[in-house]
XYZ file of C-alpha atoms in Angstrom:
408
model
C 138.332 133.878 101.374
C 140.287 135.900 103.712
C 141.729 134.038 106.469
C 139.137 135.130 109.569
C 135.949 136.411 107.383
C 132.820 134.919 107.665
C 131.139 133.195 104.660
C 128.095 135.640 104.183
C 124.695 133.555 104.485
C 122.163 133.777 102.467
C 117.539 133.478 103.020
C 115.606 131.683 100.309
C 111.847 132.176 100.121
C 110.066 129.342 99.226
C 106.775 130.189 97.687
C 103.730 131.362 98.688
C 101.620 128.604 100.750
C 104.441 126.360 100.596
C 104.112 123.346 103.276
C 106.068 122.034 106.314
C 104.655 119.271 107.700
C 106.268 116.765 109.222
C 104.639 113.713 109.233
C 103.409 109.867 111.312
C 101.520 106.472 110.647
C 99.228 104.552 112.961
C 101.052 101.891 113.265
C 104.339 103.260 114.127
C 102.859 105.848 116.805
C 99.054 104.352 118.154
C 99.683 102.066 119.521
C 97.511 98.554 119.883
C 96.938 97.622 116.803
C 96.734 94.436 117.121
C 94.235 93.092 115.001
C 96.801 93.734 111.733
C 99.370 91.777 109.743
C 102.119 93.673 111.227
C 100.833 92.688 115.153
C 101.367 89.341 113.586
C 104.454 90.266 111.743
C 106.900 91.523 114.934
C 105.559 88.866 116.943
C 106.467 85.982 114.723
C 109.884 85.065 116.156
C 111.152 84.598 113.091
C 110.553 87.585 110.992
C 113.781 89.482 112.430
C 111.434 92.432 114.289
C 113.440 93.132 116.976
C 111.012 94.208 119.478
C 107.244 94.174 118.588
C 105.408 97.860 118.519
C 103.592 97.698 122.615
C 102.129 101.131 123.400
C 103.965 102.671 121.162
C 104.185 106.433 121.273
C 100.694 105.944 122.452
C 100.153 109.157 119.924
C 96.239 107.544 119.283
C 94.860 109.723 123.233
C 98.266 111.553 123.123
C 97.758 113.587 118.688
C 95.945 116.809 120.737
C 99.413 117.535 122.939
C 101.181 116.200 119.850
C 99.748 118.620 117.431
C 99.847 121.508 119.939
C 103.049 120.862 120.318
C 103.680 120.281 116.492
C 101.534 124.111 115.552
C 102.830 125.797 118.372
C 107.368 125.393 116.903
C 106.267 126.208 112.866
C 104.572 123.560 111.314
C 101.900 123.971 108.653
C 100.778 120.433 107.898
C 100.479 116.946 109.317
C 100.438 113.837 107.284
C 99.075 110.684 109.495
C 97.563 107.046 109.043
C 94.337 105.462 109.358
C 93.837 101.910 110.361
C 92.504 100.160 108.165
C 92.280 97.348 110.931
C 90.626 99.908 112.830
C 87.684 101.178 111.296
C 87.072 97.755 109.101
C 87.560 95.395 111.828
C 85.946 92.561 110.245
C 85.415 92.027 106.252
C 82.077 95.064 106.198
C 82.272 95.927 109.579
C 82.933 99.507 109.824
C 83.200 101.382 113.552
C 81.977 104.634 113.361
C 83.668 105.429 116.411
C 86.862 104.918 114.998
C 86.285 107.053 112.198
C 85.222 109.189 114.399
C 87.947 109.414 116.053
C 89.849 110.084 112.917
C 87.455 113.076 112.085
C 89.037 114.606 115.781
C 92.711 114.591 114.876
C 91.611 116.055 111.738
C 88.788 118.384 113.468
C 92.501 119.142 115.692
C 94.138 119.537 112.970
C 91.986 122.292 111.411
C 92.308 124.552 114.507
C 95.524 124.645 115.036
C 96.010 125.661 111.471
C 97.358 121.818 110.307
C 96.739 120.610 106.842
C 95.039 117.002 107.522
C 96.569 115.521 105.215
C 95.200 111.738 105.349
C 96.162 108.369 104.238
C 95.153 105.687 104.054
C 96.956 102.986 104.137
C 100.022 102.572 104.932
C 102.215 99.552 105.626
C 99.322 97.913 107.278
C 96.368 96.171 106.677
C 93.852 93.598 107.893
C 94.237 90.155 109.156
C 91.395 89.289 107.114
C 92.735 90.550 104.561
C 96.092 89.213 104.630
C 94.051 85.587 106.176
C 92.053 86.077 102.196
C 95.708 86.595 100.317
C 96.532 90.421 100.872
C 97.416 92.787 98.055
C 98.861 89.641 95.603
C 94.777 89.075 95.341
C 92.976 90.902 92.807
C 89.456 91.016 94.976
C 91.493 93.427 97.697
C 92.034 96.499 94.850
C 87.866 96.158 95.566
C 87.564 95.746 99.253
C 90.044 98.860 100.060
C 87.752 101.276 97.449
C 85.210 100.107 99.713
C 86.742 101.321 102.384
C 88.696 104.320 101.583
C 84.991 105.679 99.817
C 83.564 104.950 103.549
C 86.948 106.498 104.919
C 86.178 110.080 102.795
C 82.188 109.503 102.333
C 83.140 110.221 107.066
C 86.505 112.865 106.811
C 85.961 114.026 103.310
C 84.462 117.234 103.846
C 87.389 118.273 106.744
C 90.347 116.396 105.498
C 93.240 118.835 103.550
C 93.847 116.253 101.305
C 93.936 111.968 100.495
C 96.916 110.071 100.400
C 95.724 106.486 98.909
C 99.119 104.398 99.541
C 102.054 104.340 101.775
C 105.304 103.204 99.131
C 103.381 100.621 98.443
C 106.617 99.306 96.312
C 108.090 98.872 99.670
C 104.961 97.047 100.545
C 105.484 94.507 97.427
C 108.973 94.814 97.008
C 109.907 94.214 101.246
C 106.954 91.660 101.586
C 107.456 89.350 98.425
C 111.149 90.046 97.427
C 113.248 91.190 101.103
C 111.210 88.831 103.121
C 111.586 91.691 105.534
C 107.503 93.057 105.973
C 105.112 90.176 105.800
C 103.888 88.089 104.529
C 107.308 87.587 104.238
C 107.915 85.811 101.339
C 111.605 86.612 99.712
C 113.346 86.637 96.057
C 109.309 86.386 94.352
C 109.719 89.022 91.563
C 105.806 87.014 89.926
C 104.230 87.968 93.436
C 106.238 91.368 93.681
C 104.879 91.716 89.950
C 100.904 90.576 91.478
C 101.201 93.019 94.050
C 102.090 96.055 91.632
C 99.348 95.225 89.424
C 96.706 94.683 92.561
C 97.955 98.330 94.464
C 97.841 100.293 90.802
C 93.998 98.450 90.489
C 93.160 99.434 94.310
C 94.875 103.533 93.011
C 92.550 103.818 90.673
C 89.381 102.754 91.575
C 89.980 104.469 95.904
C 91.156 108.428 92.483
C 87.691 107.674 91.122
C 85.807 107.467 94.782
C 87.637 110.055 96.427
C 87.189 112.610 93.622
C 82.997 111.620 92.973
C 82.864 112.226 96.438
C 85.269 115.005 97.485
C 86.080 116.710 93.506
C 88.226 120.005 95.308
C 89.519 117.608 97.542
C 93.002 116.678 96.570
C 94.329 113.377 96.286
C 97.199 110.637 95.427
C 100.425 108.690 96.487
C 103.493 109.164 98.079
C 106.431 106.430 96.866
C 109.926 105.434 98.216
C 112.534 107.037 95.733
C 115.832 106.510 95.894
C 118.559 108.073 93.337
C 120.333 105.462 91.362
C 124.569 105.846 91.309
C 125.916 103.377 88.497
C 129.367 102.547 89.291
C 131.784 100.534 87.292
C 135.426 101.025 86.929
C 134.915 100.714 82.743
C 132.568 101.981 79.802
C 131.324 98.837 80.016
C 130.916 97.652 83.299
C 129.299 101.296 83.920
C 127.583 100.816 81.086
C 126.107 97.461 82.313
C 125.463 98.933 85.548
C 123.361 102.167 84.095
C 120.925 99.140 82.140
C 120.628 97.399 85.638
C 119.557 100.453 87.570
C 117.310 100.961 84.274
C 115.355 97.269 85.200
C 115.489 98.140 88.597
C 113.014 100.620 88.765
C 111.233 99.404 85.986
C 109.631 97.546 89.256
C 110.285 99.581 91.554
C 109.173 102.779 90.786
C 108.138 103.606 87.330
C 105.583 101.603 87.558
C 103.841 103.867 90.687
C 105.020 106.466 88.465
C 103.140 106.056 85.552
C 99.973 105.482 87.763
C 100.348 108.986 88.829
C 100.002 110.780 86.447
C 96.984 112.141 86.348
C 97.058 112.288 90.035
C 96.889 115.842 92.012
C 100.007 115.648 93.068
C 103.148 112.190 93.962
C 104.278 111.879 97.362
C 108.012 111.505 96.515
C 109.901 110.120 99.679
C 113.347 109.721 99.594
C 116.203 108.883 102.102
C 119.322 108.320 99.626
C 121.051 106.944 96.949
C 121.114 103.455 95.945
C 125.001 102.257 94.593
C 124.535 99.962 91.450
C 127.663 98.072 90.076
C 126.828 95.194 86.916
C 125.918 93.055 89.280
C 123.722 94.449 90.773
C 123.006 96.375 94.342
C 126.449 97.321 96.605
C 126.279 98.813 99.467
C 127.534 101.996 101.405
C 130.698 103.739 99.589
C 134.473 103.722 101.715
C 134.678 106.500 103.468
C 131.078 108.075 103.034
C 129.138 108.586 106.731
C 125.644 106.676 107.521
C 123.048 106.860 108.783
C 121.411 105.021 112.280
C 119.696 102.795 109.378
C 122.679 102.379 107.212
C 121.977 104.624 105.072
C 124.785 106.933 103.189
C 123.873 110.110 104.309
C 123.327 111.487 100.923
C 120.887 114.190 101.260
C 121.264 115.289 97.977
C 119.091 112.116 96.908
C 115.642 114.094 96.783
C 116.489 116.548 95.195
C 117.375 113.663 91.848
C 113.896 111.999 93.077
C 112.278 115.175 92.693
C 113.539 115.308 88.690
C 112.318 112.122 87.625
C 108.941 111.644 89.761
C 108.382 114.914 87.925
C 109.923 113.634 83.771
C 108.833 110.489 84.037
C 105.375 111.606 85.573
C 104.954 113.759 82.578
C 105.068 116.881 85.475
C 103.041 115.949 88.150
C 102.926 117.903 91.242
C 104.785 116.632 93.722
C 104.354 117.292 96.916
C 107.759 115.812 99.573
C 105.794 113.678 101.573
C 108.276 111.740 103.371
C 112.569 113.457 103.942
C 114.392 113.058 106.845
C 117.436 110.931 108.911
C 118.056 108.469 112.188
C 120.852 110.724 114.524
C 121.532 110.540 117.601
C 123.658 113.521 116.932
C 121.065 116.056 116.306
C 123.368 118.523 114.456
C 123.858 115.971 111.615
C 120.006 116.147 111.294
C 119.928 119.964 111.033
C 122.816 119.122 107.471
C 120.407 117.204 106.578
C 118.049 118.555 106.020
C 119.487 122.133 105.061
C 121.023 120.150 102.155
C 118.036 119.031 101.505
C 115.856 121.353 101.102
C 118.878 123.409 99.065
C 117.952 121.063 96.429
C 113.780 121.818 96.926
C 114.891 124.766 95.841
C 117.152 124.103 93.134
C 113.745 122.219 91.654
C 112.439 125.665 92.460
C 114.441 127.048 90.611
C 114.179 125.347 87.641
C 110.205 125.756 87.092
C 109.358 122.663 89.141
C 106.696 122.800 91.125
C 107.479 121.283 94.512
C 104.320 122.516 96.007
C 105.302 121.384 100.839
C 108.264 119.284 102.395
C 107.487 116.867 105.183
C 109.882 115.524 108.013
C 109.676 112.264 108.607
C 108.624 111.965 111.336
C 107.349 113.584 113.946
C 108.191 111.253 116.554
C 110.733 108.811 117.633
C 108.892 105.909 117.148
C 108.409 101.858 115.712
C 110.860 102.232 112.947
C 108.898 98.060 111.745
C 111.650 95.262 112.098
C 114.315 97.698 113.425
C 112.402 98.796 116.961
C 112.481 101.641 118.454
C 116.240 101.702 117.735
C 116.903 104.870 114.579
C 115.992 107.934 115.861
C 113.921 110.194 112.593
C 111.712 112.096 115.170
C 112.206 115.804 115.704
C 110.699 115.541 119.079
C 111.802 112.662 121.762
C 109.593 110.370 123.088
C 110.100 109.076 127.053
C 109.341 105.100 126.056
C 108.423 104.549 129.542
C 106.673 107.414 130.380
C 106.022 109.007 126.500
C 107.203 112.038 127.486
C 107.890 114.316 124.276
C 112.043 115.803 124.130
C 112.421 118.358 121.839
C 115.242 118.256 119.750
C 116.959 121.467 118.659
C 116.520 120.171 114.939
C 112.342 120.505 115.318
C 112.684 123.902 116.770
C 115.223 125.309 113.612
C 113.400 123.650 111.701
C 110.054 124.648 112.837
C 111.763 128.626 112.993
C 112.093 128.069 108.656
C 108.883 126.897 108.896
C 106.844 129.719 110.312
C 109.992 132.284 108.070
C 109.303 130.275 104.617
C 112.727 131.193 104.189
C 116.082 129.325 104.717
C 119.519 130.547 104.999
C 121.765 129.141 102.889
């Protein structure tokens, strides 16, 4: 390129009907969800949680303004979760008021031209379910199915799509192997396997109820995925690392990808890559930029995981239901998403059926054990006044959504 010349930008268009959204989870934004296992966990001194969720973003009351803001930016989809512990605060006691609240949220989405993607379980479980054994108790699958059926009955005529579970692999793995999610188990691979089995059973049973009531409403699940990156300084070490990565994926992702083969879609949720050596997982590579969460700045992981989900599920349609970055420098957020979307386009070019992109998250919110420090949101939230602060990245991505096209 000659000195002083400006590189030519190319405009790439996404398929007609491609959905552009953001996402939240009830416990992370609503506030006051005291009746679930996470509220109890974050108030347990030994849990390692930085701080409790408290009022969160008061989205329970402020959602009309938040949805108006989201639509005004140019987006056409919103993914949110209902809170099981509000809807069924005790075994068999269902709250019509809570169900009506989430119906009003769906109606507000529709009013503003937004898809209402309803997630039935996003990490939090009612305390009474946890006391009965939680996700290693086989009966929990039937309890969840009863709950899913009640929600589908109430919302199915107004919801755009349903998601049974958000990242059940993280609930099982971090809850029973890593000890950072309730119930705080560490290194218990058998209980992780049991939880995987119960989640898969619950997913299949809930799908049957949802599709039985509303066969025309798409339904599926979402999965936390990482691009596995084998590392070895000899061919033998690299081969051993590759085999180890495959074993990790078997219990972490594949059990759920296989469960999603007959679903209407699989939700891919990706943030970075994971480096794996012959002896196990490794930290970030020296010299590679990291985010507030300690993840490598690696937006190319999204393309890799979309391709893997497409292959393992034997071509189940894909929605990117979460992708994003925790950053204080908003220019890094824009570059991250721009590069991630370049990977989505590469997948589309190869015939992979990707139907939408959902950024995590709409708001700076409660990031589980990390508290309010990591800022993933396109919109900031003043922790004292709850004032919403629109970031440049929100306006940039909203313009991409409005045009259904991006300059690269």
